[in-house]
Short mmCIF file of C-alpha atoms in Angstrom, two decimals:
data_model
loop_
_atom_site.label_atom_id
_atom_site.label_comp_id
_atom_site.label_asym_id
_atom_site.label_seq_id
_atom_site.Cartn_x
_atom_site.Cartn_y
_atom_site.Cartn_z
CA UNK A 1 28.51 6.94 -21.30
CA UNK A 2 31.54 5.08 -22.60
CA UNK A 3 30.82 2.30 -20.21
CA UNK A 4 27.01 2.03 -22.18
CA UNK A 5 28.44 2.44 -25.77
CA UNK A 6 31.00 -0.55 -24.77
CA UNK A 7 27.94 -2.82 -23.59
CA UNK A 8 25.70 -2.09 -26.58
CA UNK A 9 28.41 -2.41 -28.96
CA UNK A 10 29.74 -5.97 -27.48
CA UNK A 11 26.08 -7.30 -27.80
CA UNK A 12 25.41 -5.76 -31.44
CA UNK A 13 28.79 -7.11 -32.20
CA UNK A 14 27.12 -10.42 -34.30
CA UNK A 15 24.11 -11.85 -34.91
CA UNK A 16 24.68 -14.66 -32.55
CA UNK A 17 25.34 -12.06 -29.42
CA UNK A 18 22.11 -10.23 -30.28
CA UNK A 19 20.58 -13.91 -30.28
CA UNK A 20 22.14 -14.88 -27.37
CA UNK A 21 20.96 -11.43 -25.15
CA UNK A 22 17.38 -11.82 -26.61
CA UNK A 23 16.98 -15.79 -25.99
CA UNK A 24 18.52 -15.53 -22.12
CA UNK A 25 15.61 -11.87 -21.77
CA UNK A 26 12.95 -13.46 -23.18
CA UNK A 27 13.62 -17.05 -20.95
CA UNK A 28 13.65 -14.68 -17.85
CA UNK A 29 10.71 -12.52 -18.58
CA UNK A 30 8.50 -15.58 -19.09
CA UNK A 31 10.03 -17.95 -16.43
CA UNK A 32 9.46 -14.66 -14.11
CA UNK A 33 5.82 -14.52 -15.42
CA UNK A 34 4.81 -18.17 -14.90
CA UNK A 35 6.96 -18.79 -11.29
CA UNK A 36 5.11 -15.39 -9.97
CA UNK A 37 1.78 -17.37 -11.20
CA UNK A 38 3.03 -20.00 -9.55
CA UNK A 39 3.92 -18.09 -6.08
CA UNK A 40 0.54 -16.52 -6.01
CA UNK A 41 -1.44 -19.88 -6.45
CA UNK A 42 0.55 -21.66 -3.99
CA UNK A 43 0.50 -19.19 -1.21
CA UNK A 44 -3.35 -19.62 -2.05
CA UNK A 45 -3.30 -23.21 -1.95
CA UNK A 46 -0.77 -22.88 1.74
CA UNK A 47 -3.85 -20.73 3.12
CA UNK A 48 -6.77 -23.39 1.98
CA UNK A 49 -5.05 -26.35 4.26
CA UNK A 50 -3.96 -24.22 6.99
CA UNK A 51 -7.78 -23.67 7.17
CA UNK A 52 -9.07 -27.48 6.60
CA UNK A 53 -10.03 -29.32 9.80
CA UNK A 54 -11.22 -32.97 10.08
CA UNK A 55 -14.96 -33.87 10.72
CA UNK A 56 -14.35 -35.87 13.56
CA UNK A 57 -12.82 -35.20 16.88
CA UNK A 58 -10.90 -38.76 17.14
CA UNK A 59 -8.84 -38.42 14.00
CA UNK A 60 -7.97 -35.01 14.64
CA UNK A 61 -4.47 -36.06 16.06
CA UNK A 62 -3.34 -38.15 12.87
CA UNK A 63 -4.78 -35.96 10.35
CA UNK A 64 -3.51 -32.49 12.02
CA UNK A 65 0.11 -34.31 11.37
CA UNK A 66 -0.68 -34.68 7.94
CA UNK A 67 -2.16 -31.48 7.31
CA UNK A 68 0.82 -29.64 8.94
CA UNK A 69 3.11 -31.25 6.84
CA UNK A 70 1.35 -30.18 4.03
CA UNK A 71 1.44 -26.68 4.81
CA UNK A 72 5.22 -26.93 5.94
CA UNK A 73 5.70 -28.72 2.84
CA UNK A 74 3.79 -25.42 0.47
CA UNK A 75 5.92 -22.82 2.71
CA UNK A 76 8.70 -24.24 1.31
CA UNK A 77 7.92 -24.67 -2.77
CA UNK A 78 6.77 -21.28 -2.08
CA UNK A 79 10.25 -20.28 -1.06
CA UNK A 80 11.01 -22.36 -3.64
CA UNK A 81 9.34 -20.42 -6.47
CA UNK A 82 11.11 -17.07 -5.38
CA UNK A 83 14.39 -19.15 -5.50
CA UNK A 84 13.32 -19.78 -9.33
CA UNK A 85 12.18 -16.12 -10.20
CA UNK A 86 15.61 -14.73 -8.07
CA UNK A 87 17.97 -17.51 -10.35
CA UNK A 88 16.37 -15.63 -13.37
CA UNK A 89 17.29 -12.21 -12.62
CA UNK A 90 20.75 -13.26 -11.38
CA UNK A 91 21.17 -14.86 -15.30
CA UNK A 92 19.66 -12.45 -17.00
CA UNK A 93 22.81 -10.14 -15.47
CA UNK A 94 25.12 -13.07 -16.13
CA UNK A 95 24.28 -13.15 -19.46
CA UNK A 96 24.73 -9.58 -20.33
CA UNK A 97 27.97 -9.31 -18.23
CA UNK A 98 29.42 -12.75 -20.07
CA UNK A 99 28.77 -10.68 -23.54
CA UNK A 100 29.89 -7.43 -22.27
CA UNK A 101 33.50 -9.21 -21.11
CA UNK A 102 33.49 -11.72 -23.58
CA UNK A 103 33.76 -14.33 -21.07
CA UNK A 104 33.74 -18.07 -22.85
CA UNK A 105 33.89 -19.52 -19.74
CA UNK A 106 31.06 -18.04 -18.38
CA UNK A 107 29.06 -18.66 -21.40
CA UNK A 108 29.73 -22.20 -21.24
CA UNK A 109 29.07 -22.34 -17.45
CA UNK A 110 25.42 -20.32 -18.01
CA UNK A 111 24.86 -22.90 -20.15
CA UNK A 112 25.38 -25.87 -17.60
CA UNK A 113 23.56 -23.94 -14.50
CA UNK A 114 20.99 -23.33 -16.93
CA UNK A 115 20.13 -26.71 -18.15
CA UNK A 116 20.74 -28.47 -14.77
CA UNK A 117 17.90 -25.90 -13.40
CA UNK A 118 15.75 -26.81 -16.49
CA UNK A 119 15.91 -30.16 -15.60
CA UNK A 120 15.16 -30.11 -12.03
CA UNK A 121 12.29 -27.98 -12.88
CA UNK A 122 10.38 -31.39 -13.19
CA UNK A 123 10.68 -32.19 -9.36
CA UNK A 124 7.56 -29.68 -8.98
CA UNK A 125 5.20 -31.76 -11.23
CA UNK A 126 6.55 -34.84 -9.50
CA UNK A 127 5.62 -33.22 -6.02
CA UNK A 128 2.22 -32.11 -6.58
CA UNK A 129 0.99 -35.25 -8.34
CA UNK A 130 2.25 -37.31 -4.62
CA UNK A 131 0.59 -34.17 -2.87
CA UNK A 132 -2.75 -34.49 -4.99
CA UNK A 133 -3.03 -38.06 -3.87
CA UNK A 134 -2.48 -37.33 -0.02
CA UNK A 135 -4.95 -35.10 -0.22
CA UNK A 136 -7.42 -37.74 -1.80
CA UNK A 137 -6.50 -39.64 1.11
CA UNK A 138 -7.35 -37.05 3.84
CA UNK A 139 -10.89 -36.24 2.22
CA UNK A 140 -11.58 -40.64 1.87
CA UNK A 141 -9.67 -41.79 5.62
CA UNK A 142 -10.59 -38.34 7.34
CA UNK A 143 -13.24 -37.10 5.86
CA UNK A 144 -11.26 -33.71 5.07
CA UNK A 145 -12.38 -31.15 2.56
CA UNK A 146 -9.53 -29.17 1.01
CA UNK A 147 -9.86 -26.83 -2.10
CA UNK A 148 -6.92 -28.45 -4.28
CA UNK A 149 -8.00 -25.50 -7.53
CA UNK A 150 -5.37 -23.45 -6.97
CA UNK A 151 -2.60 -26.23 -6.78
CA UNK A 152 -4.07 -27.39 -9.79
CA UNK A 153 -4.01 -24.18 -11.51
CA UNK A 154 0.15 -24.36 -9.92
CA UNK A 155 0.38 -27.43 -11.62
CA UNK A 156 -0.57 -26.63 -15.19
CA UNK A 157 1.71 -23.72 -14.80
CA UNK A 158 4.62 -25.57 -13.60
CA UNK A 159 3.97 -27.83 -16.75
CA UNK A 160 4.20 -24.97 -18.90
CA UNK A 161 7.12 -23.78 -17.00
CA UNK A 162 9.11 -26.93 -17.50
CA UNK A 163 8.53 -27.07 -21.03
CA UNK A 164 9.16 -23.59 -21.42
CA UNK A 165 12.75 -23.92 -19.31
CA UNK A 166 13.96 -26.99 -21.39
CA UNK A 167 13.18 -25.77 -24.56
CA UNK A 168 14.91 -22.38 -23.72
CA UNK A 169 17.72 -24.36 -22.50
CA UNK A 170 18.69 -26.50 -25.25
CA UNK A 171 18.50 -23.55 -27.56
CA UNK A 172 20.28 -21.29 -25.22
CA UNK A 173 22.85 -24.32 -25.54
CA UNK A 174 23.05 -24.08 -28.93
CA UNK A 175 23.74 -20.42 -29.41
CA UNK A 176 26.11 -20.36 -26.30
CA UNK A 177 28.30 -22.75 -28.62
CA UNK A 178 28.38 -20.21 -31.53
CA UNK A 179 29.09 -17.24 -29.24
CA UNK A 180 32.14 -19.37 -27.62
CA UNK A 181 33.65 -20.25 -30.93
CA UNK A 182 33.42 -16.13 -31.72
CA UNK A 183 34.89 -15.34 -28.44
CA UNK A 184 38.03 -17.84 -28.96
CA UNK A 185 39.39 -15.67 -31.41
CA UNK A 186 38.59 -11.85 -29.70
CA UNK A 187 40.26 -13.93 -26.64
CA UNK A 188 43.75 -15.08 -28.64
CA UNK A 189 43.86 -11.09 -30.34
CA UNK A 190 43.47 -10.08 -26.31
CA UNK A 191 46.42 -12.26 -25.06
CA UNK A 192 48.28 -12.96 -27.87
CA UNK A 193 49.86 -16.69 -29.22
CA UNK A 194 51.63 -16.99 -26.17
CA UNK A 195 50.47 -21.01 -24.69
CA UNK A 196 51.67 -19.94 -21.12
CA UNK A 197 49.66 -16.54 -20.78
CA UNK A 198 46.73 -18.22 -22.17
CA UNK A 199 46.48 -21.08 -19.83
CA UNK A 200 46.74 -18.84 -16.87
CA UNK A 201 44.35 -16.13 -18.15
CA UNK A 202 41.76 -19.04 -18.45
CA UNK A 203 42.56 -20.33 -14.92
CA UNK A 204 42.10 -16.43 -14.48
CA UNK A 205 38.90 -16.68 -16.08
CA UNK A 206 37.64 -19.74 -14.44
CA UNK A 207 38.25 -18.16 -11.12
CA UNK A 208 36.42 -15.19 -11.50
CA UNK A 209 33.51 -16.86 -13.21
CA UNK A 210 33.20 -18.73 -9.73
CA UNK A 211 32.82 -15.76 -8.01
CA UNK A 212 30.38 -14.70 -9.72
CA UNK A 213 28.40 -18.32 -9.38
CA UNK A 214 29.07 -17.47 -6.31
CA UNK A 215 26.96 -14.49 -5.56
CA UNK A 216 24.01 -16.63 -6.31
CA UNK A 217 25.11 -19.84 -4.43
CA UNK A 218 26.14 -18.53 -1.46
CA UNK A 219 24.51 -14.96 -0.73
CA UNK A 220 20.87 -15.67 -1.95
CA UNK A 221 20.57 -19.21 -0.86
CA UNK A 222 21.97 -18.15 2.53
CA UNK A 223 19.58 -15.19 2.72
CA UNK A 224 16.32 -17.74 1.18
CA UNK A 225 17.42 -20.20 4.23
CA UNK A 226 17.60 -16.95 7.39
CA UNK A 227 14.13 -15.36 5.49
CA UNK A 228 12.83 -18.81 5.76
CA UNK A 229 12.96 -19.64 9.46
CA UNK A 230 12.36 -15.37 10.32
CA UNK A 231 9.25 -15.82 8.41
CA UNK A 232 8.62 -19.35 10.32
CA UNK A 233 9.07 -17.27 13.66
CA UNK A 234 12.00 -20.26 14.44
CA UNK A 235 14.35 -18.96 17.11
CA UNK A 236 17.87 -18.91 16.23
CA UNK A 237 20.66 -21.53 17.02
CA UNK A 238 24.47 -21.28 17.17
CA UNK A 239 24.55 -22.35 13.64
CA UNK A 240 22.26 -19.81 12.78
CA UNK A 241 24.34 -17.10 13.80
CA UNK A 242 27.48 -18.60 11.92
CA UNK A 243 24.97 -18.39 8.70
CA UNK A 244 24.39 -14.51 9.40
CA UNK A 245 27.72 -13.80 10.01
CA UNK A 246 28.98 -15.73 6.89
CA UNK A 247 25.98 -14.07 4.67
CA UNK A 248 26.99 -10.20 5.76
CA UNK A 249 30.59 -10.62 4.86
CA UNK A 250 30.10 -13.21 1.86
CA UNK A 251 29.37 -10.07 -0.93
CA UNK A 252 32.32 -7.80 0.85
CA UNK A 253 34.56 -11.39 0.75
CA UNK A 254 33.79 -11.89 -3.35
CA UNK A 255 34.69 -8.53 -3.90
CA UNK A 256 37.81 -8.61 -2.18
CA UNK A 257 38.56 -12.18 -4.05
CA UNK A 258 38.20 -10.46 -7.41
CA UNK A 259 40.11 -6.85 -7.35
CA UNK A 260 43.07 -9.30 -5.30
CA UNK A 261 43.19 -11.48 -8.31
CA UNK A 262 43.86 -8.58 -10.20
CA UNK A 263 46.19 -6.49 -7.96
CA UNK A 264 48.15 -10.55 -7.49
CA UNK A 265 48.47 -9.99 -3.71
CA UNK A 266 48.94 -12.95 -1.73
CA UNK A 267 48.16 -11.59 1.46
CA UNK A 268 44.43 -10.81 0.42
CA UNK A 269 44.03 -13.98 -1.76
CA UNK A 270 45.04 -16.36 1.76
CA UNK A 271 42.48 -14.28 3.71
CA UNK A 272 39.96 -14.39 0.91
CA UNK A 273 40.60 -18.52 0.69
CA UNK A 274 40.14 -18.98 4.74
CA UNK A 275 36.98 -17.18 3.99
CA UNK A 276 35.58 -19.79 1.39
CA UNK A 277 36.59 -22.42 4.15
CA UNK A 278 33.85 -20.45 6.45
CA UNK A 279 31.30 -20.45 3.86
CA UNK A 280 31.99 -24.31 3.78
CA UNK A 281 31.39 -24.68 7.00
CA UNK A 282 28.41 -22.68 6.82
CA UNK A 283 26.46 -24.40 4.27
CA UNK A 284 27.57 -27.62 5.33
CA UNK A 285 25.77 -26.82 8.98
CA UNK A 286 22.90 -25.87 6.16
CA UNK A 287 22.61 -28.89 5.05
CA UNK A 288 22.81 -30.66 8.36
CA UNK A 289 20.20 -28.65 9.95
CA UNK A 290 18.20 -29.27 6.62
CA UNK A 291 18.97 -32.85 7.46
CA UNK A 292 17.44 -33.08 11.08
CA UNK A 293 14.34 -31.28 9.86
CA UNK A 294 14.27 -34.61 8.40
CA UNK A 295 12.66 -31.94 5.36
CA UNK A 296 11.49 -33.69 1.89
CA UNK A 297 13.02 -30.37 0.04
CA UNK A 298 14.74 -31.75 -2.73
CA UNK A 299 15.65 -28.65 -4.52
CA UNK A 300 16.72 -27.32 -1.74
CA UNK A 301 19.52 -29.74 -1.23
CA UNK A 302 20.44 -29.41 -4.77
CA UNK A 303 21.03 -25.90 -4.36
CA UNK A 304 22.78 -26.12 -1.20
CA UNK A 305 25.13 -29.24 -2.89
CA UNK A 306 25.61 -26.88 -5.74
CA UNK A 307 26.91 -24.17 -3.34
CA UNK A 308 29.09 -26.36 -1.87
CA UNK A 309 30.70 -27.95 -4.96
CA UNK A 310 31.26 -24.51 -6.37
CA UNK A 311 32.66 -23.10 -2.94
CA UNK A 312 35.27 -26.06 -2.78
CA UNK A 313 35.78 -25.01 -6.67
CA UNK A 314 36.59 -21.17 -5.41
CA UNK A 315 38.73 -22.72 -2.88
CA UNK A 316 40.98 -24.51 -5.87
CA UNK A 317 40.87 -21.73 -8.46
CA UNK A 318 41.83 -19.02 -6.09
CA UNK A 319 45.03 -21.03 -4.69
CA UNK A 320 45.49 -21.65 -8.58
CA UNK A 321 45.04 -18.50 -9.15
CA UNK A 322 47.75 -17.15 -7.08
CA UNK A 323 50.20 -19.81 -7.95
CA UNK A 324 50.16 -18.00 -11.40
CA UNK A 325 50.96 -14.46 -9.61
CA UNK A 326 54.46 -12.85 -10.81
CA UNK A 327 54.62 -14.63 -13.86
CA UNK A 328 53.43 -12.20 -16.73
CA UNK A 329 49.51 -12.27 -16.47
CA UNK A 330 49.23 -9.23 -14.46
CA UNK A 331 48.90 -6.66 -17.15
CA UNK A 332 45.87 -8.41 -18.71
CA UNK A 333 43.68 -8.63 -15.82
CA UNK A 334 44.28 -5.40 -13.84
CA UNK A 335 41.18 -3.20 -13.21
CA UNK A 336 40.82 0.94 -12.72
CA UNK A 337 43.35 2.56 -11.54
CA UNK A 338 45.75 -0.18 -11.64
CA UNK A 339 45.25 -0.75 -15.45
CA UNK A 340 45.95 3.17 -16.20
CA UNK A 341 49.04 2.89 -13.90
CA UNK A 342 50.08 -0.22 -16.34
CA UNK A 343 49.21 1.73 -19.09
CA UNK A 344 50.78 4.73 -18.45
CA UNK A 345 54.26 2.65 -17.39
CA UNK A 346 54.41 0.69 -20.51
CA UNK A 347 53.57 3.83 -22.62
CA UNK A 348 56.59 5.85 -21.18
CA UNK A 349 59.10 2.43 -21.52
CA UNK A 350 57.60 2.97 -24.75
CA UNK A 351 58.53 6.47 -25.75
CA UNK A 352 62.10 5.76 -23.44
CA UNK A 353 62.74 2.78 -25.72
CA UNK A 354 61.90 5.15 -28.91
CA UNK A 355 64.32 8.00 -27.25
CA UNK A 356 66.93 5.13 -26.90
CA UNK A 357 66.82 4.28 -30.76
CA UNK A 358 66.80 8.53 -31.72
CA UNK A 359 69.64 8.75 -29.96
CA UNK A 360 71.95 5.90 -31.35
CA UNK A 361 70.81 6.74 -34.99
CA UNK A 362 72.63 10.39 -34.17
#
């Protein structure tokens, strides 16, 4: 209960944090709409050129190529799509939980992910216009029929889509300026005037923010690139059982990364740190596998880049983060049980201190 009356009263705090919770639901509700449009039609469209076959028995060879690429080629901006719709949901939360904690940081970096995502929303358009024109050339070299209405119907939707995304993200922009100006101040009343406990609460800050990039990054895109090649029937590799490995332990691994950040125990934060240096490894045999596929999936490499720049970022913050560890911060950041603890000490050096002064006024 007190946990619900603190969220609803952080986003009914202002106008602009009722703004900002409204924009970010109503861009994930109709981005969700559109890319679930958008699944639908493609796994159509995947199923009408898994089905065409050429007219004549001598071309089969060079158009079969073609027309498996094409369906290898929809599998994947079908996998795609759910990436889209799964990003949504995952800011939707982020958005709530960077009003709920008043995180600037986050705010600002919502704002980034979002736009960047907005933007490479237009690959889609780009790809279906070069796929509409291969498939002009199977139907005039090899005399191959294929029903192209549902990609169309895909690629009026992905229009919409991008539109939709850019215009939500320049206004989400906007308003995620106004919210960060609000939150400087609630942020100075939190730590106080003091430079040094500022600059490490925001290193703090940074770090955490990360992590939670991070359950987006690394778990989903991990679990998108194992569903993949399950659902493709491919047999597993060495690398691919590094991948499931890393995946199981990567949500345990954040967790442990943020309650040591706020207990300050160096022990955890190494073994958290060699972790991130796994999930390197791991996405960077992603990539290379990716690679070798010799794969056209451009947002799929952005994604997996993106993991890795913000894994290498974890990597920094956390070894920053602990070079800050013992030097006042601690009382700020501590969580549960270890906040009350704090609590409770400071109260009683409190009423000692106050029991101090009784006595030398008798």
């Amino acid at each position: 209960m007190a946990a619900f009356q603190k969220t609803r009263g952080r986003i009914g705090q202002s106008k602009y944090t009722k703004l900002y919770i409204t924009l970010a639901l109503l861009q994930g509700i109709t981005i969700i709409a559109l890319q679930s449009t958008i699944v639908a039609e493609n796994h159509a469209q995947t199923l009408n050129i898994a089905f065409s076959f050429p007219s004549s028995d001598q071309q089969n060879k060079d158009a079969d190529v073609i027309i498996n690429d094409a369906v290898n080629r929809w599998i994947e901006i079908k996998w795609e799509n759910i990436a889209v719709i799964a990003f949504q949901i995952w800011f939707v939360g982020m958005a709530f939980d960077a009003i709920v904690y008043q995180n600037a940081a986050e705010i600002i970096a919502l704002a980034i992910l979002n736009s960047i995502c907005g933007f490479l929303s237009i690959i889609p358009i780009t790809e279906a216009q070069r796929w509409a024109d291969v498939f002009d050339r199977l139907y005039i070299d090899y005399s191959v029929i294929i029903d192209v209405s549902p990609s169309q119907t895909a690629f009026y939707a992905e229009i919409a889509h991008t539109a939709i995304f850019i215009l939500c993200s320049l206004t989400f922009n906007y308003i995620s300026y106004l919210v960060v100006k609000e939150f400087g101040w609630t942020i100075y009343k939190k730590i106080g005037p003091i430079v040094a406990i500022q600059k490490m609460y925001q290193i703090f800050q940074f770090f955490v923010l990360t992590l939670k990039i991070d359950i987006f990054l690394e778990f989903f895109i991990s679990c998108f690139h194992i569903a993949r090649f399950a659902a493709a029937g491919a047999g597993l590799q060495w690398d691919g059982y590094i991948e499931i490995a890393v995946t199981f332990l990567t949500l345990p691994a954040l967790y442990l990364g943020r309650m040591t950040a706020s207990s300050e125990h160096y022990g955890r934060m190494l073994l958290f740190i060699g972790f991130q240096l796994a999930v390197i490894f791991s996405l960077v045999l992603m990539l290379w596998r990716t690679v070798l596929r010799h794969s056209a999936w451009h947002m799929w490499f952005a994604f997996v880049i993106m993991a890795i720049v913000f894994a290498v970022a974890t990597v920094v913050l956390g070894a920053w983060t602990m070079s800050n560890f013992g030097k006042g911060l601690g009382p700020y950041v501590r969580r549960g049980t270890q906040k009350k603890e704090q609590i409770s000490r400071d109260e009683l050096l409190e009423r000692r201190s106050v029991s101090s002064w009784r006595i030398d006024d008798d």
